[in-house]
Coordinates of C-alpha atoms and ligand atoms in Angstrom, one line a residue:
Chain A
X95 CA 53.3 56.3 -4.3
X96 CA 54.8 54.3 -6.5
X97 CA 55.5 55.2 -10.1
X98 CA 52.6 54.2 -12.3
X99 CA 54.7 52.5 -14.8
X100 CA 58.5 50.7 -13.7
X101 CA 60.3 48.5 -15.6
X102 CA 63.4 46.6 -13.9
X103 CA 66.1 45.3 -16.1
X104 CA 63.4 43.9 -18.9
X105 CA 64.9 42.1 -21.3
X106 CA 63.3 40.5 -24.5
X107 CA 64.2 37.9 -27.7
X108 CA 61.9 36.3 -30.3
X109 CA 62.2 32.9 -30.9
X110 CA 62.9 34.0 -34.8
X111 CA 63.6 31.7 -38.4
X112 CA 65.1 28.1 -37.8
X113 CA 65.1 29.0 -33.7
X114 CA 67.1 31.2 -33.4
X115 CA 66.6 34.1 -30.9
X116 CA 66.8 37.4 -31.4
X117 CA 67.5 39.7 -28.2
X118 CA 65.3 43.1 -28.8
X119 CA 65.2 44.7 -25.4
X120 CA 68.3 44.2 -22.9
X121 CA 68.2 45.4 -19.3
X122 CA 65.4 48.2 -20.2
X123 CA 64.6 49.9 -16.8
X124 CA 62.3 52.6 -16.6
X125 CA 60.4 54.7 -14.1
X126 CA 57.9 56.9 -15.3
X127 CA 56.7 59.8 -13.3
X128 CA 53.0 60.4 -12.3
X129 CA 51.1 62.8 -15.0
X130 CA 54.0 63.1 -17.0
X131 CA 54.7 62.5 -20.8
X132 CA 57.6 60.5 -21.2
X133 CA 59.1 59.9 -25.0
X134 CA 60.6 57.0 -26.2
X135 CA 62.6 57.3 -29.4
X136 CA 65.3 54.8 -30.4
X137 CA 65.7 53.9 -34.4
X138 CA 63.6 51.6 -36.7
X139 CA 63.3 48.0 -35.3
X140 CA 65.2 48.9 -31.6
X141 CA 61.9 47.5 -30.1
X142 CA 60.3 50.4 -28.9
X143 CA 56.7 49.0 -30.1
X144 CA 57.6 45.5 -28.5
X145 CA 58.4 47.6 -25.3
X146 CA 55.3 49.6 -25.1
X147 CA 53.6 46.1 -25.7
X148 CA 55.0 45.1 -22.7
X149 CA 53.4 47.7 -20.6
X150 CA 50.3 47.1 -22.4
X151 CA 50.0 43.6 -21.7
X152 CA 50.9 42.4 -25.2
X153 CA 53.7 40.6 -24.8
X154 CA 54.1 38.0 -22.2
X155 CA 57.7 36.1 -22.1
X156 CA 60.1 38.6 -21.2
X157 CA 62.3 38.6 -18.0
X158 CA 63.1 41.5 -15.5
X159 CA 59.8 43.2 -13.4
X160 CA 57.1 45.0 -15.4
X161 CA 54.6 46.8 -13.0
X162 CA 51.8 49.5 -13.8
X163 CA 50.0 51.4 -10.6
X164 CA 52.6 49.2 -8.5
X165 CA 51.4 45.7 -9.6
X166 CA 53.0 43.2 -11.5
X167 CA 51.7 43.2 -15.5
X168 CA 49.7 39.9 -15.9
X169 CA 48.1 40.8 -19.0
X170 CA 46.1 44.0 -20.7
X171 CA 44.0 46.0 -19.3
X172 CA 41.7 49.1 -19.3
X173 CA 43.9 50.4 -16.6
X174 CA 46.5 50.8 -19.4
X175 CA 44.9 53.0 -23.2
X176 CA 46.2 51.9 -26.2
X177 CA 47.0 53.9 -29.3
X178 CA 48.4 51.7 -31.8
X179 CA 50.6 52.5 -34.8
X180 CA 47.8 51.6 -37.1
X181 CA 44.7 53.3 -35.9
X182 CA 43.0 49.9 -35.5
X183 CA 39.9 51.2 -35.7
X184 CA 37.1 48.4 -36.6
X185 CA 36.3 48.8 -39.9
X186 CA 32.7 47.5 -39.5
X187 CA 31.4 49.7 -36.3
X188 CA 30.6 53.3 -36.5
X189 CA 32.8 56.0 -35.4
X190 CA 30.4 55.8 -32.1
X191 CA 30.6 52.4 -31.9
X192 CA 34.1 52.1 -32.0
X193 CA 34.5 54.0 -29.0
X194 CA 31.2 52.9 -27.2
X195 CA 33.6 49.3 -27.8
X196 CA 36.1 50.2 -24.7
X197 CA 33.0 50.9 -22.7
X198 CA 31.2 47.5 -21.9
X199 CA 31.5 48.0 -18.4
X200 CA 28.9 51.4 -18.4
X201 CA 25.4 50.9 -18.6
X202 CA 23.7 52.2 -22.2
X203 CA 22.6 55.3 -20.7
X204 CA 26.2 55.9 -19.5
X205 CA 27.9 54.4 -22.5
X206 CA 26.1 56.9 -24.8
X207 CA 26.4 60.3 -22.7
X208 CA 30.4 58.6 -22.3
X209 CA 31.1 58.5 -26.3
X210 CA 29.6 61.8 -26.8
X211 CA 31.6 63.3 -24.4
X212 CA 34.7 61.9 -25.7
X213 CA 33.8 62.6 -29.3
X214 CA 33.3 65.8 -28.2
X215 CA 36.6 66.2 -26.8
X216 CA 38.6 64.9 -29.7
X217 CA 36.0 67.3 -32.2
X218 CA 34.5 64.5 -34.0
X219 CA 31.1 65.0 -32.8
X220 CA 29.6 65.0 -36.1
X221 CA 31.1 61.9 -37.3
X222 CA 29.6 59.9 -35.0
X223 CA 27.5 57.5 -37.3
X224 CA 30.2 57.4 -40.0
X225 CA 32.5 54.2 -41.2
X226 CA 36.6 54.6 -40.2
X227 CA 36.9 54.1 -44.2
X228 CA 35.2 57.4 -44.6
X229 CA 37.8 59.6 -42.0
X230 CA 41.0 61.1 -42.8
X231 CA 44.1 59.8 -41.2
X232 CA 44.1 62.6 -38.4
X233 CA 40.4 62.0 -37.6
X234 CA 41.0 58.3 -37.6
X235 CA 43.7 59.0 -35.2
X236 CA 41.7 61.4 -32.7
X237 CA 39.1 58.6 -32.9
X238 CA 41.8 56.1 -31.8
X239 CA 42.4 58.8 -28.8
X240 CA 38.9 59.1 -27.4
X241 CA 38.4 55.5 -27.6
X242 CA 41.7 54.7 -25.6
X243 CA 41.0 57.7 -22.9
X244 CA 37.2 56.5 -23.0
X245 CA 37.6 54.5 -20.3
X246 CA 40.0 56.6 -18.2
X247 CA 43.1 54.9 -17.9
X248 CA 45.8 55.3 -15.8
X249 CA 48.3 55.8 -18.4
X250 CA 48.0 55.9 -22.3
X251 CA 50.2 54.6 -24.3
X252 CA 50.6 55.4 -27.4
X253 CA 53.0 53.9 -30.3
X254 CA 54.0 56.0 -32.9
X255 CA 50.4 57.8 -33.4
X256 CA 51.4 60.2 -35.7
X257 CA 53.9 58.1 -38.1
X258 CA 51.5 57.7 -41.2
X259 CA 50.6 61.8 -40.8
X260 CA 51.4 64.2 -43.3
X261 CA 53.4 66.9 -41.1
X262 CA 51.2 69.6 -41.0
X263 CA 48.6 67.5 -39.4
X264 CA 50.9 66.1 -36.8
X265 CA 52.0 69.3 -35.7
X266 CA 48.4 69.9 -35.0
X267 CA 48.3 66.1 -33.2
X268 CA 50.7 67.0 -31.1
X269 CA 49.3 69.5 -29.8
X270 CA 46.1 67.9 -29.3
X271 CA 47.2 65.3 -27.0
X272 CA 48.8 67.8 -24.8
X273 CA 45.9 69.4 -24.6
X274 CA 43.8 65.9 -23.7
X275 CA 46.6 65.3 -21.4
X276 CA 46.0 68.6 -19.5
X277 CA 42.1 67.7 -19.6
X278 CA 42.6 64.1 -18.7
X279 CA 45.8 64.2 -16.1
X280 CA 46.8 60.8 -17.6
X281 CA 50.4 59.9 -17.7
X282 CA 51.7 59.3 -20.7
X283 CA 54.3 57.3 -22.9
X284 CA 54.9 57.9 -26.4
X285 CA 57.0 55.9 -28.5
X286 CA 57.9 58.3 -31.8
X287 CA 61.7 58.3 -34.2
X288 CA 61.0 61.7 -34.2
X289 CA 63.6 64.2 -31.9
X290 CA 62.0 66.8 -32.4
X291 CA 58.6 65.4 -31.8
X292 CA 59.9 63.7 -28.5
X293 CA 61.4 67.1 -27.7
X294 CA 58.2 68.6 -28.0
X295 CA 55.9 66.6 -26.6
X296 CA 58.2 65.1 -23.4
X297 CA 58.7 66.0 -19.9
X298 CA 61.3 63.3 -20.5
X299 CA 63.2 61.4 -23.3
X300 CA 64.2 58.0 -23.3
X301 CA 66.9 57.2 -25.8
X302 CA 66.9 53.5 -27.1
X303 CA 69.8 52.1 -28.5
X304 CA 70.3 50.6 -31.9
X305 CA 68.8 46.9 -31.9
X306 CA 69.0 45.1 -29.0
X307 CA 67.6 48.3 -27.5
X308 CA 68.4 49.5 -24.1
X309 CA 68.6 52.8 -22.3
X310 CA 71.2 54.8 -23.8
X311 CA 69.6 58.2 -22.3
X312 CA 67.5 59.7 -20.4
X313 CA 66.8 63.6 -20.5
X314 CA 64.6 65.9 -18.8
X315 CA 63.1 68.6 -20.8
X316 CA 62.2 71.6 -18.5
X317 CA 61.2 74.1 -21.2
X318 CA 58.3 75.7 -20.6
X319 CA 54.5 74.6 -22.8
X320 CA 53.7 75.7 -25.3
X321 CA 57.4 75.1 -26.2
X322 CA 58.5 76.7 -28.9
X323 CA 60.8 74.5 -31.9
X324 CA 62.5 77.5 -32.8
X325 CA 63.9 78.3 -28.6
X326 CA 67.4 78.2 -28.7
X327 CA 67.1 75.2 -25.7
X328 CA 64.7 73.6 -28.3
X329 CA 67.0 73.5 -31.3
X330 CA 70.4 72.5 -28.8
X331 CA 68.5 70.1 -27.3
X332 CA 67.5 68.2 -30.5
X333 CA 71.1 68.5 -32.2
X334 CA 72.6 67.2 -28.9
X335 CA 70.0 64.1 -29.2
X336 CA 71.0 63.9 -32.5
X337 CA 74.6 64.0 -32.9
X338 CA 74.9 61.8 -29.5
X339 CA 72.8 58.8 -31.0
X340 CA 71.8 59.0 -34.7
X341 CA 74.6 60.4 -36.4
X342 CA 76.9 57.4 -37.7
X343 CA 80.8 58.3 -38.2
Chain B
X15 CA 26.7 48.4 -67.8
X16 CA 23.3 49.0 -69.0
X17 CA 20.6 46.7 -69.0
X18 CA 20.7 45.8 -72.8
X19 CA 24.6 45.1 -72.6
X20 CA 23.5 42.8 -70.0
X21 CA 21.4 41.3 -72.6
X22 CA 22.8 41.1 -75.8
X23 CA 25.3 38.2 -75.0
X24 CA 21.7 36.0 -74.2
X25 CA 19.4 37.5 -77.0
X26 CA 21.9 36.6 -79.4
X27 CA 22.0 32.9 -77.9
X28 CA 18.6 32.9 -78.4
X29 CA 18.7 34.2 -82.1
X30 CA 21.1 31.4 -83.6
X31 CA 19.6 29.0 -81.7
X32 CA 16.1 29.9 -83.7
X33 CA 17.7 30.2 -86.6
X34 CA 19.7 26.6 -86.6
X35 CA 16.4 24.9 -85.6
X36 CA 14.3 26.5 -88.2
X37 CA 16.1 25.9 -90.8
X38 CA 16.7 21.9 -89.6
X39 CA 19.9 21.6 -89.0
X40 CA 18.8 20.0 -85.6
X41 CA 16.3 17.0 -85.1
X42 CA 13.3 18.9 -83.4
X43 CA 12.8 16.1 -81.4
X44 CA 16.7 16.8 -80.0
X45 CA 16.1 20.2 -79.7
X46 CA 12.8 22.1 -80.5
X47 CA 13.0 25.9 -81.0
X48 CA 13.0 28.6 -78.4
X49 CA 9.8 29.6 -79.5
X50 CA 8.4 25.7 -79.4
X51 CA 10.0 26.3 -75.4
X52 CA 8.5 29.6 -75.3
X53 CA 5.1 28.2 -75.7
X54 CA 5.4 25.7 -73.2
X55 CA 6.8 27.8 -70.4
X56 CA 3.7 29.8 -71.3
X57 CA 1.1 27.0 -71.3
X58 CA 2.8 25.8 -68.1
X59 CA 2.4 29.2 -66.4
X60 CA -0.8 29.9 -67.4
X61 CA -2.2 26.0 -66.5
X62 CA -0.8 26.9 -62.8
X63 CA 1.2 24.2 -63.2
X64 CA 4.6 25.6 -62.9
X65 CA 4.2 27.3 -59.8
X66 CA 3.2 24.5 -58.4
X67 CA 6.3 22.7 -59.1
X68 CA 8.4 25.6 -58.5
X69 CA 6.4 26.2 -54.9
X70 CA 7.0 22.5 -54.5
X71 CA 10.8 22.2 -55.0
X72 CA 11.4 26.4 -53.3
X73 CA 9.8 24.7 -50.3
X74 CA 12.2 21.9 -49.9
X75 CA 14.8 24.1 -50.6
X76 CA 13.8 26.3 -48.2
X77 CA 13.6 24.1 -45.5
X78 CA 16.5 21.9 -46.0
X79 CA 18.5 25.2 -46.8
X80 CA 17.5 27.1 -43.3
X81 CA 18.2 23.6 -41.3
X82 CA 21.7 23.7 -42.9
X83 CA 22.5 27.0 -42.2
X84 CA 21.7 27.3 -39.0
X85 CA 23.3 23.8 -37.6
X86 CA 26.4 24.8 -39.7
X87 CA 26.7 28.1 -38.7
X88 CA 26.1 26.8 -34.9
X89 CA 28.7 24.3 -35.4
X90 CA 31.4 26.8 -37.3
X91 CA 31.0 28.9 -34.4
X92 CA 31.5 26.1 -31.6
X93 CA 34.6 25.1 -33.4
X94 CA 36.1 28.7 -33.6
X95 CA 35.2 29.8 -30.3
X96 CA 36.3 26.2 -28.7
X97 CA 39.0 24.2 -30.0
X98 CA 38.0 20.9 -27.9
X99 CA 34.9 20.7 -30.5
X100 CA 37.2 21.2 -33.8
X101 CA 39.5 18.3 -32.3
X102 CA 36.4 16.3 -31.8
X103 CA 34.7 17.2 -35.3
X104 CA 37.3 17.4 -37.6
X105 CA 38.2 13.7 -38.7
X106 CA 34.1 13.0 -39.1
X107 CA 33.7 16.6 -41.1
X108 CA 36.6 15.5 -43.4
X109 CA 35.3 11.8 -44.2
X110 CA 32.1 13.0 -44.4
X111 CA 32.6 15.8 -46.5
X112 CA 33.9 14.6 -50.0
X113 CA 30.7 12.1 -50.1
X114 CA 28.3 13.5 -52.7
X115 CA 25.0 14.1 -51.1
X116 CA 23.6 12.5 -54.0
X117 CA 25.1 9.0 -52.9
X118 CA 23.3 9.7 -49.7
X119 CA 20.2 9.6 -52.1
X120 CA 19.3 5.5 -51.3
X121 CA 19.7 5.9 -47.9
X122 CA 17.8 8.6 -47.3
X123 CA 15.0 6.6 -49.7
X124 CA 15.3 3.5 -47.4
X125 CA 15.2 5.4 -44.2
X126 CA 12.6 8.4 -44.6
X127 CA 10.7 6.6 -48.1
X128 CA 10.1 9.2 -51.3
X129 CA 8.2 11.9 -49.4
X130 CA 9.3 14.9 -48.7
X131 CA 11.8 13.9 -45.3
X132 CA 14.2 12.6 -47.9
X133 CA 14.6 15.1 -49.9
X134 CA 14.7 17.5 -47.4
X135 CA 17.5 15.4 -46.0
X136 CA 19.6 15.4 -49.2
X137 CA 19.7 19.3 -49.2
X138 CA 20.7 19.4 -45.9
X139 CA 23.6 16.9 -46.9
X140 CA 24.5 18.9 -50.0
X141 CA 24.0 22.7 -48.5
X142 CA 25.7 22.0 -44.8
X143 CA 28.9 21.2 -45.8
X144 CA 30.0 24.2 -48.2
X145 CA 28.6 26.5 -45.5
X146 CA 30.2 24.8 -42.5
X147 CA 33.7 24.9 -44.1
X148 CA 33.3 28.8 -45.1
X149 CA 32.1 29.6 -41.9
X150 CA 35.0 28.0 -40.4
X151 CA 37.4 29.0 -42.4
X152 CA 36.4 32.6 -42.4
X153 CA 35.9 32.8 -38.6
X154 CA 39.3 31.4 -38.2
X155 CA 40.8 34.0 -40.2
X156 CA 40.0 36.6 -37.9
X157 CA 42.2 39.6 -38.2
X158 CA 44.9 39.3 -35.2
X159 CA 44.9 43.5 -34.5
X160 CA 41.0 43.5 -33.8
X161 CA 41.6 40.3 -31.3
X162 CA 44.4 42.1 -29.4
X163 CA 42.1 45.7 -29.1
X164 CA 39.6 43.1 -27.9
X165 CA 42.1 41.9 -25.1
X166 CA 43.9 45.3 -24.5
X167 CA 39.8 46.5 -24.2
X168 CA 38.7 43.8 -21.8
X169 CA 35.8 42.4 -24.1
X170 CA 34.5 39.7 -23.2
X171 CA 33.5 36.2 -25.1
X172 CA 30.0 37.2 -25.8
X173 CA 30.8 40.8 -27.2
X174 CA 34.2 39.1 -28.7
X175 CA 32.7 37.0 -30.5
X176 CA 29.0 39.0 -31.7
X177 CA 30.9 42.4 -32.4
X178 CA 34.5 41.6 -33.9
X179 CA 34.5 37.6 -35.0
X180 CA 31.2 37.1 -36.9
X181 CA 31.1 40.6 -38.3
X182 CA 34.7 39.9 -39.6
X183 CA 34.0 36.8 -41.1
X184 CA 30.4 37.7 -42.8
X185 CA 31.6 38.9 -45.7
X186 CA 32.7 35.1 -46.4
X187 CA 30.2 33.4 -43.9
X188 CA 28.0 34.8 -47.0
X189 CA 29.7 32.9 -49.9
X190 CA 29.5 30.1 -47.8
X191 CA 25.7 30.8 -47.6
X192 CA 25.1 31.6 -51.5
X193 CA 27.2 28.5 -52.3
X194 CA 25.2 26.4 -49.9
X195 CA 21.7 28.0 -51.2
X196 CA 23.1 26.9 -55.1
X197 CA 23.9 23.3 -53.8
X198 CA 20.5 22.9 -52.2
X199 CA 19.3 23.4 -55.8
X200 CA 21.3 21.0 -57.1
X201 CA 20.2 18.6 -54.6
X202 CA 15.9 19.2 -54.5
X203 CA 16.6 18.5 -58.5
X204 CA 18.5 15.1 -58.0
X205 CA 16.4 13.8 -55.4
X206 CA 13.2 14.9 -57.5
X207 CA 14.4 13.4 -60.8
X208 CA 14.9 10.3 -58.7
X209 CA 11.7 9.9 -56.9
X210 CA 8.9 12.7 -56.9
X211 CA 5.3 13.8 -57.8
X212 CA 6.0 17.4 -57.8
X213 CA 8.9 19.9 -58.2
X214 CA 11.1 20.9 -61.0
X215 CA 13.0 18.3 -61.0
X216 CA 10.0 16.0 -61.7
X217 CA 8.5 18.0 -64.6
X218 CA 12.2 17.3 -65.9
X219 CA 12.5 13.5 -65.6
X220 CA 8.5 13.7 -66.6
X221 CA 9.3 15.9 -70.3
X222 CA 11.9 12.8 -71.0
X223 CA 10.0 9.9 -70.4
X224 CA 7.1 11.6 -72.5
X225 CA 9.7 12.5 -74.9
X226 CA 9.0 15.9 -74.7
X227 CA 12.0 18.0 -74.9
X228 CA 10.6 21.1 -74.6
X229 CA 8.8 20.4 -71.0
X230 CA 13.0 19.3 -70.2
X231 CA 14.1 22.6 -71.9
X232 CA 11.3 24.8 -70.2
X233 CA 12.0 23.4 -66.7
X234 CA 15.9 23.8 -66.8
X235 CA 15.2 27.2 -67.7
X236 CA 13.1 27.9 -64.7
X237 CA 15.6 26.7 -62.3
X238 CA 18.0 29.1 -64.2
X239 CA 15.9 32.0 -63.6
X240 CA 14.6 30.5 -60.3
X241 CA 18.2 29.9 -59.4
X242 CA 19.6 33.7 -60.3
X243 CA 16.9 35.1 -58.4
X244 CA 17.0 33.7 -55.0
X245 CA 21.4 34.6 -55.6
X246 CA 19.9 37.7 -56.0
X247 CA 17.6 37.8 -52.6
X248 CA 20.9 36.7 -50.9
X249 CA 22.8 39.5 -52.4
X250 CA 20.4 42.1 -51.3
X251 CA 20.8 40.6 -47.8
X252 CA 24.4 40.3 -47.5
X253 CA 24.9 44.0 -48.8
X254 CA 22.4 45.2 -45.9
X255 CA 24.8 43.2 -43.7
X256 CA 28.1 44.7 -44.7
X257 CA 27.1 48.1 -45.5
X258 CA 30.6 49.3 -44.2
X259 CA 32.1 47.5 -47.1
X260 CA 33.2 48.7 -50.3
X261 CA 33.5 45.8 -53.2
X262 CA 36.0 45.5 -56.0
X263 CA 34.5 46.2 -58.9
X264 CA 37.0 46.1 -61.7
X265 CA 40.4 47.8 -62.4
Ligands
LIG82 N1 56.1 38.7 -32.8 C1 57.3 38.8 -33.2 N2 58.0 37.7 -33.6 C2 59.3 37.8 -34.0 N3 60.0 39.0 -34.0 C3 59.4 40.1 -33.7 C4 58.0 40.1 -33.2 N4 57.6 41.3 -32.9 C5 58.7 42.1 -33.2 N5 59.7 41.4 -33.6 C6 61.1 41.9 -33.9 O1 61.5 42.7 -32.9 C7 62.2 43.8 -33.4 C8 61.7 45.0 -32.8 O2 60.4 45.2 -33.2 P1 59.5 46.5 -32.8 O3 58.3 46.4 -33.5 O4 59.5 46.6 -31.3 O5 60.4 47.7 -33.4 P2 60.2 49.2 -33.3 O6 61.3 49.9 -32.6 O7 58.8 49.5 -32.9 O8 60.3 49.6 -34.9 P3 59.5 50.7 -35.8 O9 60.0 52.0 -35.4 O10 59.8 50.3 -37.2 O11 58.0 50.5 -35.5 C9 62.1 43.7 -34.9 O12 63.4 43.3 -35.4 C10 61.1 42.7 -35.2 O13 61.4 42.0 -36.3
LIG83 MG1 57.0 50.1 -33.8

């Protein structure tokens, strides 16, 4: 079987100011294992969100081969879930009715058992008739979850979901989507500047260079979940990360 | 703020104007006294008589207001959703546009004569136009993250366009509407001071040619009122419609 997300020498520019391009992604190639999480970190602007928008569908005029379940990307899809950096949420539709959104293709009966089993699964059961305006960050973002594994996707991709988190509540995040990982079996790519984050979450790490980004990395992490931040692996791991790619002499 | 805040900028309008007519500094016949208006409005209300011009000029405001609305917002929506219908529109919207409805007034006398067609006509002129251009405007600006979910979702048109682009333009889709409901005002008044046997506007242009000031007087303060309250019946709608909204309301 063919790996459900493969990039082949993608490259990327903008056609920026007084057109002139700017090259964000060069010769980005990428295999992403079945049921796996895969991290992406790279620094601020490297084009890690423009890369996840190419899997999504997002971005169309890039060269190289983009393919998700062995086809070619034409455009976004529900095989592909979508957590942005902003939750996105709609502002005007319930809690409920932001995820029942994802799931036009279910009949009512379906749609309605289907968001009250995702709401169930992210906790947010009884905040099913309230506003996005009236959640906290971390509920808005476990909203954004059930909504984008609503309608089963083959792989989720989420883009920083954690960034505008205070930490103690992206500790408990993190965790969380393991957990709807293990329930779901989705594969997963999660784009984060975090190390430690990527350490914690990924089966592997993908290490973007400095703007234009390409593959400067890419590590297995084999520790055994839950992994713990304090493991000796952990901590050697995340200085090696470190000191190879962020530290500027 | 309370209701007698709300008040005491208009009670105390009220008390000088009293006072400067009482004592003469103004020609009654100019101005008569709030209390000369007072009784008027009173006589007027009790005779029956200004409900019937009121009913008279609400129901053409009515009408020509609902026509307006919904070809505008039918139209707003066509040009939003298809750009082949904005190209096509847009030169005749923006010529058409600046004309004052009210210069439409001797056509629509010639075409429909002085009954109520023509002045039905004028507020359609005079509301459609505000309420087109907001709706257009404010569909238009449609906030680019909800379009992409929509794509990365798979929504189609139908749900595109009744769950993300209207609900995210209402909020100024209803300006547009309020706007357009104070225009058709403006408009059943010009076309009945110009050629009517009923209406507000009428009892208006009749309180000048009798000379009777306060009949003028009583009748712009109606359509004040008049005016204020159906803002208000709009208000009350548009806030059941955006419940998930929560307004400015001062720093
Ligand atoms: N639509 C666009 N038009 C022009 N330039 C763009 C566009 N989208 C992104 N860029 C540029 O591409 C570069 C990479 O952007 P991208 O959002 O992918 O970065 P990132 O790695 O996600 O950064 P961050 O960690 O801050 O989110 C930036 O310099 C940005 O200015
Ligand atoms: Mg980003």
């Amino acid at each position: 079987m063919s790996a459900p997300v493969d990039l082949r020498h993608v490259s990327k520019s903008f056609l920026g100011p007084g057109g002139i391009d700017t090259t964000v992604l060069t010769d980005v190639s990428l295999a992403v294992p079945s049921g796996g999480v895969t991290c992406i970190i790279g620094a601020s602007g490297c084009g890690k969100s423009t890369l996840l928008r190419i899997i999504g569908g997002l971005e169309r005029d890039y060269s190289g081969e983009a393919s998700v379940g062995g086809r070619p990307i034409v455009g976004a899809g529900l095989d592909r879930g979508l957590v942005f950096q902003d939750h996105r949420l709609v502002p005007w539709m319930t809690v409920a009715d932001n995820v029942a959104f994802a799931l036009h293709r279910l009949s009512p009966t379906e749609r309605r058992a289907r968001v009250e089993a995702q709401l169930d699964l992210v906790g947010l059961t009884t905040s099913a008739d309230a506003y996005p305006d009236q959640l906290s960050g971390g509920m808005a973002q476990r909203v954004a979850l059930a909504r984008a594994l609503s309608h089963d996707p083959q792989v989720l991709l989420l883009d920083e979901p954690f960034g505008a988190l205070d930490a103690l509540t992206r500790l408990r995040m993190q965790d969380e989507v393991l957990r709807l990982r293990a329930a779901r079996n989705v594969t997963m790519i999660v784009v984060t500047h975090d190390i430690e984050e990527a350490i914690y979450l990924g089966d592997q790490v993908v290490v973007l260079s400095d703007r234009p980004g390409r593959v400067v990395a890419r590590m297995e992490v084999e520790l055994p979940r839950p992994r713990d931040r304090a493991d000796p692996v952990f901590v050697a791991l995340r200085r090696e990360i470190h000191h190879r790619f962020f530290t500027h002499h | 703020m309370s209701y007698a805040a709300r008040l005491a900028l208009p009670v105390a309008l009220l008390a000088i104007w009293q006072i400067v007519t009482s004592i003469g500094w103004v020609e009654p016949f100019l101005m008569p006294s709030p209390l000369r208006v007072a009784e008027t409005l009173y006589q007027l209300i009790a005779s029956g008589q200004l409900l019937r011009h009121v009913g008279a000029s609400f129901l053409r405001v009515s009408q020509g207001f609902s026509i307006a609305a919904t070809t505008a917002f039918a139209i707003g929506l066509a040009m939003a959703v298809f750009p082949p219908v904005t190209r096509l529109a847009d030169l005749l919207i923006q010529v058409l546009k600046p004309i004052p409805p009210i210069a439409w007034i001797p056509l629509a006398i010639l075409w429909f004569g002085i009954g109520e067609q023509a002045k039905v006509f004028i507020i359609v002129l005079g509301a459609f136009f505000p309420i087109l251009v907001s709706t257009v405007e404010a569909l238009r600006q449609v906030d680019r993250r909800f379009v992409e979910l929509a794509r990365v979702l798979e929504v189609g048109r139908g749900d595109f366009v009744r769950k993300i682009l209207i609900p995210s333009a209402l909020p100024q889709i209803m300006t547009g509407l309020r706007l357009g409901f104070a225009y058709s005002w403006m408009c059943v008044v010009a076309a009945e001071l110009i050629a009517a046997s009923k209406g507000l506007g009428y009892l208006i242009m009749d309180g000048r040619e009798l000379s009777q000031v306060d009949l003028v007087l009583a009748g712009m303060l109606t359509l004040g009122v008049v005016g204020k309250l159906s803002d208000d019946g709009l208000r009350v709608v548009e806030r059941r419609l955006i419940r998930w909204r929560t307004t400015f309301a001062g720093y």
